[in-house]
């Protein structure tokens, strides 16, 4: 990857985090009026209309048989799990808390890459991963009864999102990023429709709630597209730290609009998570540089 490609990937990652976090805030604001399934359906329907129209205009629509590709099918499934779990968590936890736990995602991606993609992870990065997940426990602070349901939701969303990101790297580059967004939007919309009745049934949608979900759908579309571009443009070790920009948005929005003030232990947990993630990225970058130098200095075969 060239420096320009990495810079472009980092920019798209930062935009994606802003879009996703603002979308989260809008979704959280309507969780008291409708269930998770209905939110996913209403928001997803509007997102689908937008992304299909854009993809058709740009000639990015392809054959739906692409969902039969293992990487695409797994990504779609992982995105559904992550979305269901995270929207459920937003209704039960402060925005800053859910965003903080989600910062363990880069560590989960590194762990997944080591376990499933045979990526080399040294003992220092293993310690960083353990420390990062310890930071997650500090943020969650499970009581004598164990993890709360909200904590389980947000952890499930981290696992799903990590699987999604790993699958994204495995998708054939011939598949347009915009078409991946189409598949994602349609799958989540259908899942939301199926889950409406099991989660409590349809509730009337006020004009204000509709406008908020419409805005959320636009922001979600921005997030979908930019994160796919980011993951397919730059090196993960370079662009992944820019995920942490979502914390700035989450803490500011939580304070200004929901009256949420991060406490001492949450702050400590977040610092551990972020420090662990940054150290992991630093070690990975050093490893890649060392391998590149070794490859260049290797004598050519006669």
mmCIF file of C-alpha atoms in Angstrom:
data_model
loop_
_atom_site.group_PDB
_atom_site.id
_atom_site.type_symbol
_atom_site.label_atom_id
_atom_site.label_comp_id
_atom_site.label_asym_id
_atom_site.label_seq_id
_atom_site.Cartn_x
_atom_site.Cartn_y
_atom_site.Cartn_z
ATOM 1 C CA UNK A 1 0.000 0.000 0.000
ATOM 2 C CA UNK A 2 1.228 3.515 -0.808
ATOM 3 C CA UNK A 3 1.130 6.381 1.715
ATOM 4 C CA UNK A 4 -1.597 7.981 -0.408
ATOM 5 C CA UNK A 5 -3.724 4.835 -0.223
ATOM 6 C CA UNK A 6 -3.301 4.672 3.551
ATOM 7 C CA UNK A 7 -4.203 8.340 3.964
ATOM 8 C CA UNK A 8 -7.291 7.846 1.830
ATOM 9 C CA UNK A 9 -8.271 4.762 3.816
ATOM 10 C CA UNK A 10 -7.809 6.631 7.103
ATOM 11 C CA UNK A 11 -9.976 9.512 5.897
ATOM 12 C CA UNK A 12 -12.758 7.162 4.855
ATOM 13 C CA UNK A 13 -12.529 5.353 8.197
ATOM 14 C CA UNK A 14 -12.900 8.640 10.093
ATOM 15 C CA UNK A 15 -15.920 9.588 7.969
ATOM 16 C CA UNK A 16 -17.441 6.152 8.557
ATOM 17 C CA UNK A 17 -17.057 6.511 12.333
ATOM 18 C CA UNK A 18 -18.726 9.932 12.308
ATOM 19 C CA UNK A 19 -21.596 8.576 10.225
ATOM 20 C CA UNK A 20 -22.102 5.478 12.354
ATOM 21 C CA UNK A 21 -21.929 7.350 15.677
ATOM 22 C CA UNK A 22 -24.394 10.057 14.654
ATOM 23 C CA UNK A 23 -26.643 7.299 13.311
ATOM 24 C CA UNK A 24 -26.374 5.535 16.686
ATOM 25 C CA UNK A 25 -27.454 8.690 18.507
ATOM 26 C CA UNK A 26 -30.519 9.120 16.281
ATOM 27 C CA UNK A 27 -31.466 5.458 16.693
ATOM 28 C CA UNK A 28 -31.035 5.664 20.466
ATOM 29 C CA UNK A 29 -33.408 8.627 20.550
ATOM 30 C CA UNK A 30 -36.288 6.489 19.184
ATOM 31 C CA UNK A 31 -35.646 3.230 21.069
ATOM 32 C CA UNK A 32 -38.325 4.135 23.597
ATOM 33 C CA UNK A 33 -40.982 4.419 20.879
ATOM 34 C CA UNK A 34 -40.396 1.241 18.858
ATOM 35 C CA UNK A 35 -38.641 -2.105 19.124
ATOM 36 C CA UNK A 36 -35.327 -3.109 17.571
ATOM 37 C CA UNK A 37 -36.929 -5.001 14.680
ATOM 38 C CA UNK A 38 -39.117 -2.049 13.701
ATOM 39 C CA UNK A 39 -36.174 0.367 13.905
ATOM 40 C CA UNK A 40 -34.055 -1.850 11.669
ATOM 41 C CA UNK A 41 -36.917 -2.244 9.205
ATOM 42 C CA UNK A 42 -37.916 1.433 8.945
ATOM 43 C CA UNK A 43 -34.363 2.714 8.830
ATOM 44 C CA UNK A 44 -33.241 -0.132 6.597
ATOM 45 C CA UNK A 45 -36.076 0.410 4.118
ATOM 46 C CA UNK A 46 -35.080 4.020 3.590
ATOM 47 C CA UNK A 47 -31.390 3.121 3.417
ATOM 48 C CA UNK A 48 -32.142 0.408 0.863
ATOM 49 C CA UNK A 49 -34.090 2.799 -1.374
ATOM 50 C CA UNK A 50 -31.221 5.280 -1.280
ATOM 51 C CA UNK A 51 -28.395 2.838 -1.863
ATOM 52 C CA UNK A 52 -30.200 0.923 -4.625
ATOM 53 C CA UNK A 53 -30.979 4.191 -6.443
ATOM 54 C CA UNK A 54 -27.352 5.318 -6.184
ATOM 55 C CA UNK A 55 -25.988 1.912 -7.195
ATOM 56 C CA UNK A 56 -28.303 1.770 -10.202
ATOM 57 C CA UNK A 57 -27.325 5.290 -11.264
ATOM 58 C CA UNK A 58 -23.632 4.386 -11.005
ATOM 59 C CA UNK A 59 -24.067 1.020 -12.701
ATOM 60 C CA UNK A 60 -22.864 -0.826 -9.596
ATOM 61 C CA UNK A 61 -25.707 -3.324 -9.354
ATOM 62 C CA UNK A 62 -24.563 -6.857 -10.016
ATOM 63 C CA UNK A 63 -25.903 -10.376 -9.908
ATOM 64 C CA UNK A 64 -27.499 -11.356 -6.605
ATOM 65 C CA UNK A 65 -25.750 -14.690 -6.981
ATOM 66 C CA UNK A 66 -22.761 -12.961 -5.418
ATOM 67 C CA UNK A 67 -24.383 -13.680 -2.017
ATOM 68 C CA UNK A 68 -23.545 -17.320 -2.639
ATOM 69 C CA UNK A 69 -19.873 -16.461 -2.324
ATOM 70 C CA UNK A 70 -18.807 -17.603 1.173
ATOM 71 C CA UNK A 71 -17.124 -14.295 2.082
ATOM 72 C CA UNK A 72 -20.189 -12.259 1.056
ATOM 73 C CA UNK A 73 -22.647 -14.589 2.787
ATOM 74 C CA UNK A 74 -20.616 -14.618 5.993
ATOM 75 C CA UNK A 75 -20.242 -10.837 5.911
ATOM 76 C CA UNK A 76 -23.995 -10.426 5.496
ATOM 77 C CA UNK A 77 -24.712 -12.772 8.417
ATOM 78 C CA UNK A 78 -22.151 -11.057 10.636
ATOM 79 C CA UNK A 79 -23.591 -7.615 9.809
ATOM 80 C CA UNK A 80 -27.095 -8.789 10.742
ATOM 81 C CA UNK A 81 -25.895 -10.107 14.111
ATOM 82 C CA UNK A 82 -23.913 -6.938 14.812
ATOM 83 C CA UNK A 83 -26.840 -4.651 13.905
ATOM 84 C CA UNK A 84 -29.460 -6.535 15.937
ATOM 85 C CA UNK A 85 -27.196 -6.702 18.968
ATOM 86 C CA UNK A 86 -25.983 -3.114 18.835
ATOM 87 C CA UNK A 87 -29.380 -1.468 18.360
ATOM 88 C CA UNK A 88 -30.650 -3.550 21.289
ATOM 89 C CA UNK A 89 -27.695 -2.348 23.381
ATOM 90 C CA UNK A 90 -28.320 1.309 22.458
ATOM 91 C CA UNK A 91 -31.747 1.125 24.087
ATOM 92 C CA UNK A 92 -30.314 -0.187 27.340
ATOM 93 C CA UNK A 93 -26.921 1.508 27.797
ATOM 94 C CA UNK A 94 -25.501 5.046 27.605
ATOM 95 C CA UNK A 95 -24.177 5.935 24.146
ATOM 96 C CA UNK A 96 -20.643 6.556 25.446
ATOM 97 C CA UNK A 97 -20.567 3.121 27.102
ATOM 98 C CA UNK A 98 -21.649 1.226 24.009
ATOM 99 C CA UNK A 99 -19.177 3.197 21.885
ATOM 100 C CA UNK A 100 -16.404 2.535 24.402
ATOM 101 C CA UNK A 101 -16.924 -1.227 24.390
ATOM 102 C CA UNK A 102 -17.076 -1.138 20.601
ATOM 103 C CA UNK A 103 -13.521 0.225 20.646
ATOM 104 C CA UNK A 104 -12.391 -3.330 21.377
ATOM 105 C CA UNK A 105 -13.304 -4.120 17.777
ATOM 106 C CA UNK A 106 -9.759 -3.655 16.375
ATOM 107 C CA UNK A 107 -8.452 -6.047 19.028
ATOM 108 C CA UNK A 108 -11.166 -8.530 18.126
ATOM 109 C CA UNK A 109 -10.196 -8.205 14.453
ATOM 110 C CA UNK A 110 -6.546 -8.916 15.332
ATOM 111 C CA UNK A 111 -7.630 -11.917 17.407
ATOM 112 C CA UNK A 112 -9.818 -13.173 14.573
ATOM 113 C CA UNK A 113 -7.034 -12.725 12.039
ATOM 114 C CA UNK A 114 -4.729 -14.813 14.228
ATOM 115 C CA UNK A 115 -7.265 -17.572 14.830
ATOM 116 C CA UNK A 116 -8.893 -17.826 11.406
ATOM 117 C CA UNK A 117 -6.539 -16.210 8.869
ATOM 118 C CA UNK A 118 -3.272 -17.615 10.269
ATOM 119 C CA UNK A 119 -1.839 -14.152 10.821
ATOM 120 C CA UNK A 120 1.253 -14.122 13.038
ATOM 121 C CA UNK A 121 0.637 -12.497 16.423
ATOM 122 C CA UNK A 122 3.537 -12.226 18.863
ATOM 123 C CA UNK A 123 3.333 -12.483 22.623
ATOM 124 C CA UNK A 124 3.347 -8.700 23.035
ATOM 125 C CA UNK A 125 0.237 -8.311 20.910
ATOM 126 C CA UNK A 126 -1.408 -11.197 22.733
ATOM 127 C CA UNK A 127 -0.801 -9.343 26.005
ATOM 128 C CA UNK A 128 -2.219 -6.167 24.438
ATOM 129 C CA UNK A 129 -5.347 -8.057 23.350
ATOM 130 C CA UNK A 130 -5.812 -9.461 26.870
ATOM 131 C CA UNK A 131 -5.307 -5.994 28.375
ATOM 132 C CA UNK A 132 -7.835 -4.517 25.960
ATOM 133 C CA UNK A 133 -10.493 -7.030 26.886
ATOM 134 C CA UNK A 134 -9.716 -6.360 30.554
ATOM 135 C CA UNK A 135 -10.520 -2.724 29.776
ATOM 136 C CA UNK A 136 -13.853 -3.858 28.363
ATOM 137 C CA UNK A 137 -14.615 -5.622 31.661
ATOM 138 C CA UNK A 138 -13.813 -2.404 33.539
ATOM 139 C CA UNK A 139 -16.295 -0.487 31.378
ATOM 140 C CA UNK A 140 -18.974 -3.164 31.773
ATOM 141 C CA UNK A 141 -18.255 -3.884 35.461
ATOM 142 C CA UNK A 142 -20.317 -7.069 35.779
ATOM 143 C CA UNK A 143 -21.907 -7.473 39.204
ATOM 144 C CA UNK A 144 -22.327 -10.609 41.342
ATOM 145 C CA UNK A 145 -25.103 -11.739 38.994
ATOM 146 C CA UNK A 146 -22.753 -11.584 36.008
ATOM 147 C CA UNK A 147 -23.065 -9.669 32.751
ATOM 148 C CA UNK A 148 -26.159 -7.588 32.110
ATOM 149 C CA UNK A 149 -28.182 -8.336 28.992
ATOM 150 C CA UNK A 150 -27.136 -4.976 27.546
ATOM 151 C CA UNK A 151 -23.462 -5.890 27.989
ATOM 152 C CA UNK A 152 -24.041 -9.221 26.244
ATOM 153 C CA UNK A 153 -25.671 -7.358 23.358
ATOM 154 C CA UNK A 154 -22.763 -4.992 22.820
ATOM 155 C CA UNK A 155 -20.165 -7.780 23.113
ATOM 156 C CA UNK A 156 -22.116 -9.778 20.520
ATOM 157 C CA UNK A 157 -22.059 -6.727 18.263
ATOM 158 C CA UNK A 158 -18.252 -6.547 18.596
ATOM 159 C CA UNK A 159 -17.914 -10.197 17.586
ATOM 160 C CA UNK A 160 -20.252 -9.702 14.633
ATOM 161 C CA UNK A 161 -18.530 -6.525 13.463
ATOM 162 C CA UNK A 162 -15.094 -8.155 13.706
ATOM 163 C CA UNK A 163 -16.283 -11.069 11.562
ATOM 164 C CA UNK A 164 -17.749 -8.568 9.098
ATOM 165 C CA UNK A 165 -14.459 -6.704 8.732
ATOM 166 C CA UNK A 166 -12.450 -9.880 8.290
ATOM 167 C CA UNK A 167 -14.867 -11.104 5.627
ATOM 168 C CA UNK A 168 -14.685 -7.767 3.815
ATOM 169 C CA UNK A 169 -10.973 -8.329 3.176
ATOM 170 C CA UNK A 170 -11.790 -11.692 1.580
ATOM 171 C CA UNK A 171 -14.428 -10.465 -0.865
ATOM 172 C CA UNK A 172 -13.393 -10.483 -4.521
ATOM 173 C CA UNK A 173 -12.350 -6.954 -5.504
ATOM 174 C CA UNK A 174 -14.397 -7.349 -8.662
ATOM 175 C CA UNK A 175 -17.524 -6.945 -6.520
ATOM 176 C CA UNK A 176 -18.301 -3.181 -6.306
ATOM 177 C CA UNK A 177 -18.221 -1.692 -2.812
ATOM 178 C CA UNK A 178 -21.592 -0.064 -3.460
ATOM 179 C CA UNK A 179 -23.157 -3.412 -4.309
ATOM 180 C CA UNK A 180 -21.867 -4.808 -1.004
ATOM 181 C CA UNK A 181 -23.703 -1.912 0.665
ATOM 182 C CA UNK A 182 -26.870 -2.845 -1.244
ATOM 183 C CA UNK A 183 -26.675 -6.442 -0.059
ATOM 184 C CA UNK A 184 -26.077 -5.300 3.521
ATOM 185 C CA UNK A 185 -28.999 -2.849 3.533
ATOM 186 C CA UNK A 186 -31.451 -5.353 2.034
ATOM 187 C CA UNK A 187 -30.461 -8.154 4.409
ATOM 188 C CA UNK A 188 -30.841 -5.968 7.515
ATOM 189 C CA UNK A 189 -34.197 -4.594 6.295
ATOM 190 C CA UNK A 190 -35.573 -8.098 5.757
ATOM 191 C CA UNK A 191 -34.260 -9.213 9.152
ATOM 192 C CA UNK A 192 -35.896 -6.224 10.831
ATOM 193 C CA UNK A 193 -39.239 -7.016 9.189
ATOM 194 C CA UNK A 194 -39.065 -10.618 10.386
ATOM 195 C CA UNK A 195 -38.220 -9.528 13.966
ATOM 196 C CA UNK A 196 -40.983 -6.918 14.413
ATOM 197 C CA UNK A 197 -43.641 -9.297 15.750
ATOM 198 C CA UNK A 198 -41.350 -11.411 17.983
ATOM 199 C CA UNK A 199 -39.992 -8.212 19.535
ATOM 200 C CA UNK A 200 -43.358 -6.728 20.453
ATOM 201 C CA UNK A 201 -45.217 -5.812 17.290
ATOM 202 C CA UNK A 202 -45.595 -2.687 15.188
ATOM 203 C CA UNK A 203 -45.909 0.690 16.914
ATOM 204 C CA UNK A 204 -47.153 3.953 15.341
ATOM 205 C CA UNK A 205 -44.293 6.010 13.896
ATOM 206 C CA UNK A 206 -44.497 9.723 14.688
ATOM 207 C CA UNK A 207 -43.349 12.356 12.214
ATOM 208 C CA UNK A 208 -40.405 13.264 14.439
ATOM 209 C CA UNK A 209 -39.296 9.636 14.755
ATOM 210 C CA UNK A 210 -39.615 9.186 10.993
ATOM 211 C CA UNK A 211 -37.407 12.224 10.306
ATOM 212 C CA UNK A 212 -34.795 10.983 12.783
ATOM 213 C CA UNK A 213 -34.709 7.532 11.208
ATOM 214 C CA UNK A 214 -34.554 9.091 7.739
ATOM 215 C CA UNK A 215 -31.490 11.066 8.789
ATOM 216 C CA UNK A 216 -30.073 7.923 10.401
ATOM 217 C CA UNK A 217 -30.558 6.013 7.147
ATOM 218 C CA UNK A 218 -28.523 8.594 5.230
ATOM 219 C CA UNK A 219 -25.748 8.483 7.834
ATOM 220 C CA UNK A 220 -25.845 4.687 7.815
ATOM 221 C CA UNK A 221 -25.429 4.698 4.046
ATOM 222 C CA UNK A 222 -22.409 6.967 4.418
ATOM 223 C CA UNK A 223 -20.986 4.611 7.046
ATOM 224 C CA UNK A 224 -21.640 1.471 4.993
ATOM 225 C CA UNK A 225 -19.933 2.800 1.911
ATOM 226 C CA UNK A 226 -16.976 4.527 3.507
ATOM 227 C CA UNK A 227 -16.031 1.640 5.807
ATOM 228 C CA UNK A 228 -16.032 -0.807 2.896
ATOM 229 C CA UNK A 229 -13.847 1.574 0.883
ATOM 230 C CA UNK A 230 -11.552 2.085 3.891
ATOM 231 C CA UNK A 231 -11.099 -1.644 4.512
ATOM 232 C CA UNK A 232 -10.360 -2.252 0.847
ATOM 233 C CA UNK A 233 -8.059 0.765 0.361
ATOM 234 C CA UNK A 234 -5.510 1.033 3.153
ATOM 235 C CA UNK A 235 -3.590 -1.307 5.416
ATOM 236 C CA UNK A 236 -5.601 -2.434 8.428
ATOM 237 C CA UNK A 237 -2.695 -1.656 10.757
ATOM 238 C CA UNK A 238 -2.683 1.963 9.550
ATOM 239 C CA UNK A 239 -6.384 2.773 9.197
ATOM 240 C CA UNK A 240 -7.834 0.809 12.127
ATOM 241 C CA UNK A 241 -6.711 3.323 14.825
ATOM 242 C CA UNK A 242 -8.961 5.913 13.203
ATOM 243 C CA UNK A 243 -11.902 3.948 14.569
ATOM 244 C CA UNK A 244 -11.206 5.678 17.863
ATOM 245 C CA UNK A 245 -12.463 8.971 16.449
ATOM 246 C CA UNK A 246 -15.953 7.599 17.117
ATOM 247 C CA UNK A 247 -15.286 8.040 20.857
ATOM 248 C CA UNK A 248 -15.011 11.784 20.426
ATOM 249 C CA UNK A 249 -18.405 11.874 18.741
ATOM 250 C CA UNK A 250 -20.034 9.489 21.211
ATOM 251 C CA UNK A 251 -18.870 11.280 24.348
ATOM 252 C CA UNK A 252 -19.774 14.720 22.970
ATOM 253 C CA UNK A 253 -23.222 13.660 21.728
ATOM 254 C CA UNK A 254 -23.928 11.684 24.894
ATOM 255 C CA UNK A 255 -23.126 14.705 27.048
ATOM 256 C CA UNK A 256 -24.904 17.335 24.940
ATOM 257 C CA UNK A 257 -28.077 15.453 24.011
ATOM 258 C CA UNK A 258 -28.520 12.646 26.553
ATOM 259 C CA UNK A 259 -26.927 14.187 29.645
ATOM 260 C CA UNK A 260 -24.449 11.313 29.940
ATOM 261 C CA UNK A 261 -21.215 11.985 31.820
ATOM 262 C CA UNK A 262 -18.480 9.298 31.662
ATOM 263 C CA UNK A 263 -17.489 8.172 35.167
ATOM 264 C CA UNK A 264 -14.012 7.413 36.465
ATOM 265 C CA UNK A 265 -14.003 3.671 35.792
ATOM 266 C CA UNK A 266 -15.371 4.042 32.291
ATOM 267 C CA UNK A 267 -12.620 6.538 31.534
ATOM 268 C CA UNK A 268 -9.967 4.143 32.869
ATOM 269 C CA UNK A 269 -11.420 1.268 30.842
ATOM 270 C CA UNK A 270 -11.485 3.320 27.660
ATOM 271 C CA UNK A 271 -7.875 4.425 28.164
ATOM 272 C CA UNK A 272 -6.784 0.786 28.533
ATOM 273 C CA UNK A 273 -8.742 -0.298 25.449
ATOM 274 C CA UNK A 274 -7.382 2.515 23.288
ATOM 275 C CA UNK A 275 -3.796 2.098 24.536
ATOM 276 C CA UNK A 276 -3.949 -1.648 23.881
ATOM 277 C CA UNK A 277 -5.323 -1.096 20.404
ATOM 278 C CA UNK A 278 -2.721 1.520 19.494
ATOM 279 C CA UNK A 279 0.081 -0.697 20.763
ATOM 280 C CA UNK A 280 -1.264 -3.617 18.737
ATOM 281 C CA UNK A 281 -1.364 -1.497 15.585
ATOM 282 C CA UNK A 282 2.164 -0.238 16.264
ATOM 283 C CA UNK A 283 3.543 -3.760 16.638
ATOM 284 C CA UNK A 284 1.744 -4.891 13.495
ATOM 285 C CA UNK A 285 3.148 -1.973 11.526
ATOM 286 C CA UNK A 286 6.683 -2.744 12.718
ATOM 287 C CA UNK A 287 6.247 -6.385 11.745
ATOM 288 C CA UNK A 288 5.106 -5.473 8.245
ATOM 289 C CA UNK A 289 8.001 -3.040 7.772
ATOM 290 C CA UNK A 290 10.504 -5.655 8.964
ATOM 291 C CA UNK A 291 9.083 -8.269 6.609
ATOM 292 C CA UNK A 292 9.192 -5.817 3.695
ATOM 293 C CA UNK A 293 12.849 -4.953 4.399
ATOM 294 C CA UNK A 294 13.760 -8.639 4.703
ATOM 295 C CA UNK A 295 12.023 -9.394 1.418
ATOM 296 C CA UNK A 296 13.826 -6.584 -0.408
ATOM 297 C CA UNK A 297 17.210 -7.619 0.948
ATOM 298 C CA UNK A 298 16.722 -11.284 0.093
ATOM 299 C CA UNK A 299 19.090 -12.298 -2.741
ATOM 300 C CA UNK A 300 17.382 -13.313 -5.937
ATOM 301 C CA UNK A 301 17.566 -16.919 -7.006
ATOM 302 C CA UNK A 302 19.923 -17.616 -9.925
#
